[in-house]
Amino acid sequence: MPEANVRHRPAVAMALSLLFAGLGQLYNRRYIKGLLFIVIEASFLITFYNFLNIGLWGLVTLGEIPMLDHSIFLLIQGLVSVIIIAFAAALHIANIIDARNDARRRQRGEPFPSLIESCRHAWDRGFPYIFVTPGLVMLLFIVVLPLLFMVSLAFTDYNLYHSPPRHLLNWVGFENFKNLVSIPIWKSTFFSVLAWTIVWTVVATTMQIALGLFLALLVNDPRIKFKRFIRTVLILPWAVPAFVTILVFAAMFNDKFGAINREVLSLFGLSIPWMTDPFWTKVALILIQTWLGFPFVFALFTGVLQSISRDWYEAADIDGATRWQKFRSITLPHVLYATAPLLIMQYAGNFNNFNIIYLFNDGGPAVRGQNAGGTDILISWVYDLTFTTNNYNMAAAISLIIGLIVSGFAIYQFRRTRSFKEEGNI
Amino acid sequence: MRKALSLFLMAVLLIGVLAACGPKRDVQQPKGNDQKTAEQAKKPEKLVVWVNDDEKQKQALKDIFQKYTEKTGIKIEMVAVSMLDQTKKLALDGPAGKGPDVFYQPHDRIGDIVLQGLADPVDLGDVKGEYSETAVNAVTYDGKTYGVPMVVETYGVFYNKNLVPEAPKTMDDLMNIAKEKTNAAKDQYGFLMEAANFYFVYPFFAGYGGYVFKNENGKYDTSDIGLANDGAVKGAELVQSWFKNGYIPKEITGDIMNGLFTKGNVAVVITGPWNIASYKEALGDKLATAPLPVLDNGEHPKSFVGVKTWMLSAYSQNKEWAVDFMKFVTNEENSLHYYEVAGEMPANEKALTNGKITNDPLIAGFAEQIQYGEPMPNVPEMSQVWEPMGNALQFIAKGDNPKAVLSEAVKTIQDKIAASGAGK
């Protein structure tokens, strides 16, 4: 049994461990553990040295010789290296902490558990974490890596004229963001597109939710007959693939040849320029999105409405509540609390609703003196930038802004909804 | 103290890792390919060829590739990749060593491809004269020929013999047809085209002296844009008059035009040979084709010519044989076979003037139009032209002043070229 040893210094153990994993453990005279750590770190360095070396070098320089170095590959390898190093660093820190704890024990003269005992202890205590780890690693490479890649592109000059392998990329810092708000063709367009994106998100989503709620309440009324049939009909718009619907609508809304002007509005002597006037195109888009989006909300609300206990309404009836009061104080809060996260997703989804904008009129009609079409939202504009003008860097910069806006709203809203507040207190 | 020490050590470690000095290698540019002839180079076992993902085209090429294998003993591995996706895929597969030796692209992508360093120039050598001049010009970039042209394509006039017995020879003929046969209320039209699509409208600009980029000795000067000069404005006024007179509705789209023409409601349309199959099915013998009608200044409208081209991957290990292969595929005999099976017009001059094509009434019109056409510019700046010009045509259709609209569009194109990073 080891005795108290005041001359045994934890700082030395930490410093040694920092230098190379396992050295501190050797100093603590825990030889098997120390050797194990040394073997792990050594094999890590031998296996990964070359990969990390090139990865980090590539991440900093993005390559030096055109045609031989490929900036995109180097960038990805660099990001992977950073992730691997983050893992290694976490393990290394764990090793330092372990050395310190052991050193303190030795200082105080406490006994050590045997290696097998401590392994069993770690297994028992860390069981959930050990099983979460593979998933976490996958998550990092599948979710985080592409995001990091996109974010990195926003700070490079990746466009047609700087495309690997013939040309290398360069880091340009915040220049893309500066250009976005200073160069005329970006500036004027960016703000008008952003404004319409917000109007579109708020109006179209709110309308689809309002319509869904209204219909759900109507159909849920006990006096309504043929409920099943009505529900089926109302869910139909959801059943047809959206892109088919949108293309059909695009044909129907054609100013001259479309059914809406020709067969419907002509009865009233009207002819509305749905496709050629930006204002009317926006109206048409909002109408279509409302039509496309309400069935989901309707189905959602119908489900939730079933779960509201009859007793509450009976109690309200006894108290003499009006129809409106019952709706305000029982139905609405109930429905909204239960569905808030999904409704927020509807807003986020519409913010990035590329399909409808692109398929209906390709962001058109054109507006004089603007770099995007009259109904382009940020995401369809980004698509245009990437695929017609190959401005990958600007596209990445705008995507980053979109991502920040959407996640900002989402985080704020989620934190205020009950479903997320109650996490862990079930 | 302890904290400071550990922080210091941590920093030392980090710097140690970060200062890793990168790959060691002799700093030497990879050497340019020495042009050897196929005979001198070692014969490879196989060549990998990316072809467009189209059933008929694959069918035609399979026969031709088979013949090449019989002739030389080199196996051809045919991989179908949509033409539109090939460059993107090549940019990733090439460096990784999984790319093809030969790939297939429309010539207007050459600028992008060369900028990205994906293709090597090809020396056409003694067979250069076999290809039509337009096709060779189309694949020439910076004075070098990139690739061997396979297919040429342009647009022309289709007409319905039930409604007009003869093709309109001049613009006046065409306008008379439009005047007589158009009855928009009944959906009947004398003449329709996608008049807000720059691709189809360009010949009317160019016929009066407009141009996209000034071309001197096979090099495009992208700072000289001729889309707002007097000729272009004159062309734009002509196009605007069709809308003003109500000959062409400004809501026209390709689908609507095809629908009306196949219903037999339209006398004349301007579009490309890719519509032959569906038109023929609908109209049968009544369908006929012709080159674009002559403008009032006596000039033929200069339609855009697109050339589909076999290109040599910069990553190919067997460049000499790949070139030999491309020349074989595009020779007269094989071009004709390709035409018969896939229905596309050959870039090979001898094949194009072969009786099989000139006697085909539906192809002859286009084959003739090609000699008046000019290749679409193959510089990468061209990709910035389409959208502003498309928008300008929409404004012109609405009745805005052509001169003002075109000047604005040219300004936008210049801004876009600058903003896309050109010249930096």
GROMACS .gro file of N, CA, C and O in nm, chain A residues 294-377:
model
  336
  294PHE      N    1  -5.182   2.404  -4.658
  294PHE     CA    2  -5.281   2.391  -4.551
  294PHE      C    3  -5.314   2.246  -4.513
  294PHE      O    4  -5.341   2.219  -4.397
  295PRO      N    5  -5.310   2.149  -4.607
  295PRO     CA    6  -5.352   2.013  -4.567
  295PRO      C    7  -5.271   1.958  -4.452
  295PRO      O    8  -5.325   1.893  -4.362
  296PHE      N    9  -5.141   1.983  -4.453
  296PHE     CA   10  -5.057   1.931  -4.345
  296PHE      C   11  -5.101   1.991  -4.211
  296PHE      O   12  -5.122   1.921  -4.113
  297VAL      N   13  -5.119   2.122  -4.211
  297VAL     CA   14  -5.160   2.190  -4.089
  297VAL      C   15  -5.298   2.140  -4.046
  297VAL      O   16  -5.324   2.117  -3.928
  298PHE      N   17  -5.384   2.122  -4.145
  298PHE     CA   18  -5.519   2.073  -4.119
  298PHE      C   19  -5.514   1.936  -4.051
  298PHE      O   20  -5.578   1.913  -3.947
  299ALA      N   21  -5.433   1.846  -4.107
  299ALA     CA   22  -5.422   1.712  -4.051
  299ALA      C   23  -5.369   1.718  -3.908
  299ALA      O   24  -5.418   1.651  -3.817
  300LEU      N   25  -5.270   1.804  -3.891
  300LEU     CA   26  -5.209   1.820  -3.760
  300LEU      C   27  -5.311   1.866  -3.657
  300LEU      O   28  -5.329   1.806  -3.549
  301PHE      N   29  -5.383   1.971  -3.691
  301PHE     CA   30  -5.480   2.028  -3.597
  301PHE      C   31  -5.594   1.930  -3.572
  301PHE      O   32  -5.643   1.918  -3.460
  302THR      N   33  -5.639   1.862  -3.677
  302THR     CA   34  -5.747   1.766  -3.658
  302THR      C   35  -5.708   1.665  -3.553
  302THR      O   36  -5.786   1.632  -3.464
  303GLY      N   37  -5.582   1.617  -3.563
  303GLY     CA   38  -5.535   1.521  -3.464
  303GLY      C   39  -5.538   1.577  -3.325
  303GLY      O   40  -5.588   1.515  -3.231
  304VAL      N   41  -5.486   1.698  -3.309
  304VAL     CA   42  -5.477   1.755  -3.175
  304VAL      C   43  -5.617   1.783  -3.117
  304VAL      O   44  -5.641   1.763  -2.999
  305LEU      N   45  -5.708   1.825  -3.205
  305LEU     CA   46  -5.842   1.859  -3.157
  305LEU      C   47  -5.910   1.739  -3.092
  305LEU      O   48  -5.987   1.753  -2.997
  306GLN      N   49  -5.880   1.618  -3.145
  306GLN     CA   50  -5.942   1.498  -3.087
  306GLN      C   51  -5.901   1.481  -2.942
  306GLN      O   52  -5.973   1.419  -2.864
  307SER      N   53  -5.781   1.532  -2.908
  307SER     CA   54  -5.727   1.500  -2.776
  307SER      C   55  -5.776   1.597  -2.669
  307SER      O   56  -5.745   1.580  -2.551
  308ILE      N   57  -5.849   1.701  -2.706
  308ILE     CA   58  -5.897   1.794  -2.604
  308ILE      C   59  -6.019   1.731  -2.535
  308ILE      O   60  -6.114   1.691  -2.601
  309SER      N   61  -6.009   1.726  -2.407
  309SER     CA   62  -6.113   1.656  -2.333
  309SER      C   63  -6.248   1.729  -2.344
  309SER      O   64  -6.255   1.851  -2.335
  310ARG      N   65  -6.355   1.652  -2.363
  310ARG     CA   66  -6.491   1.708  -2.370
  310ARG      C   67  -6.527   1.780  -2.240
  310ARG      O   68  -6.600   1.878  -2.240
  311ASP      N   69  -6.474   1.725  -2.129
  311ASP     CA   70  -6.511   1.779  -1.998
  311ASP      C   71  -6.487   1.929  -1.988
  311ASP      O   72  -6.564   2.002  -1.928
  312TRP      N   73  -6.379   1.973  -2.049
  312TRP     CA   74  -6.346   2.116  -2.039
  312TRP      C   75  -6.455   2.202  -2.099
  312TRP      O   76  -6.493   2.304  -2.045
  313TYR      N   77  -6.503   2.157  -2.215
  313TYR     CA   78  -6.607   2.235  -2.281
  313TYR      C   79  -6.736   2.230  -2.198
  313TYR      O   80  -6.807   2.329  -2.186
  314GLU      N   81  -6.764   2.111  -2.141
  314GLU     CA   82  -6.885   2.101  -2.059
  314GLU      C   83  -6.877   2.197  -1.942
  314GLU      O   84  -6.972   2.270  -1.911
  315ALA      N   85  -6.758   2.197  -1.877
  315ALA     CA   86  -6.740   2.288  -1.765
  315ALA      C   87  -6.759   2.432  -1.810
  315ALA      O   88  -6.825   2.513  -1.743
  316ALA      N   89  -6.705   2.464  -1.928
  316ALA     CA   90  -6.717   2.599  -1.979
  316ALA      C   91  -6.863   2.632  -2.007
  316ALA      O   92  -6.910   2.742  -1.979
  317ASP      N   93  -6.935   2.533  -2.060
  317ASP     CA   94  -7.077   2.555  -2.088
  317ASP      C   95  -7.153   2.588  -1.960
  317ASP      O   96  -7.237   2.679  -1.957
  318ILE      N   97  -7.118   2.513  -1.854
  318ILE     CA   98  -7.187   2.537  -1.727
  318ILE      C   99  -7.159   2.678  -1.677
  318ILE      O  100  -7.245   2.748  -1.628
  319ASP      N  101  -7.033   2.722  -1.698
  319ASP     CA  102  -6.999   2.859  -1.657
  319ASP      C  103  -7.058   2.964  -1.751
  319ASP      O  104  -7.038   3.083  -1.730
  320GLY      N  105  -7.121   2.917  -1.858
  320GLY     CA  106  -7.186   3.012  -1.948
  320GLY      C  107  -7.091   3.079  -2.045
  320GLY      O  108  -7.111   3.194  -2.083
  321ALA      N  109  -6.981   3.008  -2.084
  321ALA     CA  110  -6.886   3.069  -2.176
  321ALA      C  111  -6.944   3.075  -2.316
  321ALA      O  112  -7.023   2.989  -2.356
  322THR      N  113  -6.904   3.177  -2.391
  322THR     CA  114  -6.950   3.186  -2.530
  322THR      C  115  -6.861   3.099  -2.617
  322THR      O  116  -6.755   3.053  -2.575
  323ARG      N  117  -6.908   3.081  -2.739
  323ARG     CA  118  -6.832   3.002  -2.836
  323ARG      C  119  -6.691   3.058  -2.851
  323ARG      O  120  -6.593   2.985  -2.852
  324TRP      N  121  -6.684   3.190  -2.864
  324TRP     CA  122  -6.555   3.256  -2.885
  324TRP      C  123  -6.465   3.238  -2.763
  324TRP      O  124  -6.346   3.208  -2.775
  325GLN      N  125  -6.522   3.252  -2.646
  325GLN     CA  126  -6.442   3.235  -2.524
  325GLN      C  127  -6.386   3.094  -2.514
  325GLN      O  128  -6.271   3.074  -2.477
  326LYS      N  129  -6.470   2.996  -2.551
  326LYS     CA  130  -6.422   2.858  -2.545
  326LYS      C  131  -6.305   2.840  -2.642
  326LYS      O  132  -6.206   2.775  -2.610
  327PHE      N  133  -6.320   2.899  -2.759
  327PHE     CA  134  -6.214   2.887  -2.858
  327PHE      C  135  -6.085   2.952  -2.807
  327PHE      O  136  -5.977   2.894  -2.813
  328ARG      N  137  -6.099   3.077  -2.756
  328ARG     CA  138  -5.984   3.154  -2.713
  328ARG      C  139  -5.911   3.084  -2.597
  328ARG      O  140  -5.788   3.082  -2.593
  329SER      N  141  -5.987   3.033  -2.501
  329SER     CA  142  -5.925   2.989  -2.376
  329SER      C  143  -5.901   2.838  -2.370
  329SER      O  144  -5.819   2.794  -2.290
  330ILE      N  145  -5.968   2.761  -2.450
  330ILE     CA  146  -5.946   2.616  -2.444
  330ILE      C  147  -5.880   2.565  -2.572
  330ILE      O  148  -5.769   2.513  -2.569
  331THR      N  149  -5.947   2.586  -2.684
  331THR     CA  150  -5.901   2.523  -2.807
  331THR      C  151  -5.766   2.578  -2.851
  331THR      O  152  -5.671   2.503  -2.873
  332LEU      N  153  -5.761   2.711  -2.866
  332LEU     CA  154  -5.641   2.770  -2.926
  332LEU      C  155  -5.514   2.740  -2.846
  332LEU      O  156  -5.415   2.693  -2.904
  333PRO      N  157  -5.512   2.766  -2.717
  333PRO     CA  158  -5.388   2.738  -2.644
  333PRO      C  159  -5.348   2.592  -2.655
  333PRO      O  160  -5.231   2.560  -2.676
  334HIS      N  161  -5.448   2.504  -2.644
  334HIS     CA  162  -5.421   2.362  -2.651
  334HIS      C  163  -5.353   2.324  -2.782
  334HIS      O  164  -5.250   2.259  -2.787
  335VAL      N  165  -5.416   2.371  -2.890
  335VAL     CA  166  -5.367   2.337  -3.023
  335VAL      C  167  -5.229   2.396  -3.046
  335VAL      O  168  -5.139   2.328  -3.096
  336LEU      N  169  -5.212   2.520  -3.007
  336LEU     CA  170  -5.084   2.585  -3.038
  336LEU      C  171  -4.971   2.526  -2.956
  336LEU      O  172  -4.862   2.505  -3.007
  337TYR      N  173  -4.994   2.499  -2.829
  337TYR     CA  174  -4.886   2.442  -2.748
  337TYR      C  175  -4.840   2.310  -2.804
  337TYR      O  176  -4.722   2.279  -2.810
  338ALA      N  177  -4.937   2.231  -2.847
  338ALA     CA  178  -4.901   2.098  -2.894
  338ALA      C  179  -4.828   2.101  -3.026
  338ALA      O  180  -4.750   2.011  -3.056
  339THR      N  181  -4.854   2.203  -3.107
  339THR     CA  182  -4.800   2.199  -3.243
  339THR      C  183  -4.693   2.303  -3.270
  339THR      O  184  -4.640   2.308  -3.380
  340ALA      N  185  -4.663   2.387  -3.171
  340ALA     CA  186  -4.572   2.500  -3.197
  340ALA      C  187  -4.444   2.462  -3.270
  340ALA      O  188  -4.409   2.526  -3.369
  341PRO      N  189  -4.373   2.358  -3.226
  341PRO     CA  190  -4.247   2.328  -3.298
  341PRO      C  191  -4.270   2.300  -3.445
  341PRO      O  192  -4.194   2.345  -3.530
  342LEU      N  193  -4.378   2.227  -3.476
  342LEU     CA  194  -4.404   2.196  -3.616
  342LEU      C  195  -4.443   2.320  -3.694
  342LEU      O  196  -4.408   2.335  -3.811
  343LEU      N  197  -4.517   2.409  -3.630
  343LEU     CA  198  -4.556   2.532  -3.700
  343LEU      C  199  -4.433   2.617  -3.730
  343LEU      O  200  -4.422   2.677  -3.836
  344ILE      N  201  -4.340   2.620  -3.634
  344ILE     CA  202  -4.217   2.696  -3.658
  344ILE      C  203  -4.142   2.636  -3.775
  344ILE      O  204  -4.087   2.707  -3.860
  345MET      N  205  -4.143   2.504  -3.782
  345MET     CA  206  -4.077   2.441  -3.896
  345MET      C  207  -4.143   2.482  -4.026
  345MET      O  208  -4.077   2.490  -4.130
  346GLN      N  209  -4.273   2.506  -4.024
  346GLN     CA  210  -4.341   2.551  -4.145
  346GLN      C  211  -4.284   2.685  -4.190
  346GLN      O  212  -4.262   2.707  -4.307
  347TYR      N  213  -4.262   2.773  -4.093
  347TYR     CA  214  -4.204   2.903  -4.129
  347TYR      C  215  -4.065   2.885  -4.187
  347TYR      O  216  -4.030   2.939  -4.291
  348ALA      N  217  -3.985   2.804  -4.116
  348ALA     CA  218  -3.847   2.783  -4.164
  348ALA      C  219  -3.850   2.719  -4.302
  348ALA      O  220  -3.772   2.755  -4.389
  349GLY      N  221  -3.944   2.625  -4.321
  349GLY     CA  222  -3.952   2.557  -4.450
  349GLY      C  223  -3.987   2.653  -4.563
  349GLY      O  224  -3.929   2.648  -4.671
  350ASN      N  225  -4.080   2.742  -4.538
  350ASN     CA  226  -4.118   2.836  -4.642
  350ASN      C  227  -4.010   2.938  -4.670
  350ASN      O  228  -3.996   2.986  -4.781
  351PHE      N  229  -3.934   2.970  -4.568
  351PHE     CA  230  -3.823   3.063  -4.587
  351PHE      C  231  -3.729   3.008  -4.695
  351PHE      O  232  -3.673   3.083  -4.774
  352ASN      N  233  -3.716   2.878  -4.698
  352ASN     CA  234  -3.629   2.813  -4.795
  352ASN      C  235  -3.708   2.733  -4.897
  352ASN      O  236  -3.660   2.633  -4.947
  353ASN      N  237  -3.830   2.774  -4.927
  353ASN     CA  238  -3.914   2.694  -5.017
  353ASN      C  239  -3.872   2.717  -5.161
  353ASN      O  240  -3.933   2.793  -5.236
  354PHE      N  241  -3.768   2.645  -5.199
  354PHE     CA  242  -3.709   2.665  -5.331
  354PHE      C  243  -3.802   2.619  -5.444
  354PHE      O  244  -3.820   2.687  -5.543
  355ASN      N  245  -3.863   2.501  -5.424
  355ASN     CA  246  -3.942   2.438  -5.530
  355ASN      C  247  -4.041   2.531  -5.595
  355ASN      O  248  -4.043   2.545  -5.716
  356ILE      N  249  -4.124   2.591  -5.511
  356ILE     CA  250  -4.237   2.665  -5.568
  356ILE      C  251  -4.188   2.787  -5.645
  356ILE      O  252  -4.234   2.815  -5.755
  357ILE      N  253  -4.089   2.856  -5.590
  357ILE     CA  254  -4.040   2.975  -5.658
  357ILE      C  255  -3.975   2.938  -5.791
  357ILE      O  256  -4.000   2.999  -5.895
  358TYR      N  257  -3.893   2.833  -5.786
  358TYR     CA  258  -3.819   2.795  -5.905
  358TYR      C  259  -3.911   2.739  -6.012
  358TYR      O  260  -3.900   2.771  -6.129
  359LEU      N  261  -4.003   2.653  -5.970
  359LEU     CA  262  -4.084   2.585  -6.070
  359LEU      C  263  -4.196   2.672  -6.125
  359LEU      O  264  -4.235   2.659  -6.240
  360PHE      N  265  -4.248   2.761  -6.043
  360PHE     CA  266  -4.362   2.839  -6.090
  360PHE      C  267  -4.321   2.935  -6.201
  360PHE      O  268  -4.378   2.935  -6.308
  361ASN      N  269  -4.221   3.016  -6.175
  361ASN     CA  270  -4.186   3.116  -6.275
  361ASN      C  271  -4.036   3.141  -6.275
  361ASN      O  272  -3.990   3.242  -6.328
  362ASP      N  273  -3.960   3.051  -6.214
  362ASP     CA  274  -3.815   3.066  -6.209
  362ASP      C  275  -3.775   3.201  -6.148
  362ASP      O  276  -3.683   3.266  -6.195
  363GLY      N  277  -3.847   3.243  -6.049
  363GLY     CA  278  -3.814   3.370  -5.983
  363GLY      C  279  -3.857   3.492  -6.061
  363GLY      O  280  -3.841   3.604  -6.016
  364GLY      N  281  -3.913   3.470  -6.180
  364GLY     CA  282  -3.951   3.582  -6.266
  364GLY      C  283  -4.075   3.652  -6.215
  364GLY      O  284  -4.131   3.611  -6.113
  365PRO      N  285  -4.124   3.753  -6.277
  365PRO     CA  286  -4.070   3.816  -6.399
  365PRO      C  287  -3.948   3.903  -6.368
  365PRO      O  288  -3.924   3.937  -6.252
  366ALA      N  289  -3.875   3.936  -6.473
  366ALA     CA  290  -3.756   4.018  -6.454
  366ALA      C  291  -3.793   4.158  -6.409
  366ALA      O  292  -3.900   4.208  -6.439
  367VAL      N  293  -3.703   4.218  -6.333
  367VAL     CA  294  -3.722   4.356  -6.289
  367VAL      C  295  -3.603   4.435  -6.338
  367VAL      O  296  -3.490   4.389  -6.326
  368ARG      N  297  -3.632   4.551  -6.395
  368ARG     CA  298  -3.519   4.627  -6.452
  368ARG      C  299  -3.423   4.673  -6.342
  368ARG      O  300  -3.465   4.716  -6.236
  369GLY      N  301  -3.294   4.658  -6.371
  369GLY     CA  302  -3.191   4.705  -6.279
  369GLY      C  303  -3.173   4.618  -6.158
  369GLY      O  304  -3.121   4.661  -6.055
  370GLN      N  305  -3.216   4.492  -6.166
  370GLN     CA  306  -3.199   4.404  -6.051
  370GLN      C  307  -3.137   4.273  -6.098
  370GLN      O  308  -3.167   4.223  -6.205
  371ASN      N  309  -3.055   4.218  -6.011
  371ASN     CA  310  -2.977   4.100  -6.044
  371ASN      C  311  -3.056   3.971  -6.024
  371ASN      O  312  -3.015   3.864  -6.064
  372ALA      N  313  -3.171   3.981  -5.960
  372ALA     CA  314  -3.255   3.863  -5.938
  372ALA      C  315  -3.394   3.894  -5.993
  372ALA      O  316  -3.428   4.009  -6.017
  373GLY      N  317  -3.474   3.791  -6.012
  373GLY     CA  318  -3.609   3.811  -6.062
  373GLY      C  319  -3.699   3.874  -5.957
  373GLY      O  320  -3.662   3.883  -5.840
  374GLY      N  321  -3.818   3.915  -5.999
  374GLY     CA  322  -3.910   3.985  -5.910
  374GLY      C  323  -3.958   3.902  -5.793
  374GLY      O  324  -3.998   3.956  -5.690
  375THR      N  325  -3.958   3.769  -5.805
  375THR     CA  326  -4.008   3.687  -5.695
  375THR      C  327  -3.902   3.593  -5.641
  375THR      O  328  -3.933   3.498  -5.570
  376ASP      N  329  -3.776   3.617  -5.675
  376ASP     CA  330  -3.670   3.533  -5.621
  376ASP      C  331  -3.661   3.550  -5.470
  376ASP      O  332  -3.656   3.661  -5.420
  377ILE      N  333  -3.660   3.438  -5.397
  377ILE     CA  334  -3.627   3.446  -5.255
  377ILE      C  335  -3.478   3.412  -5.243
  377ILE      O  336  -3.416   3.371  -5.340
   0.00000   0.00000   0.00000
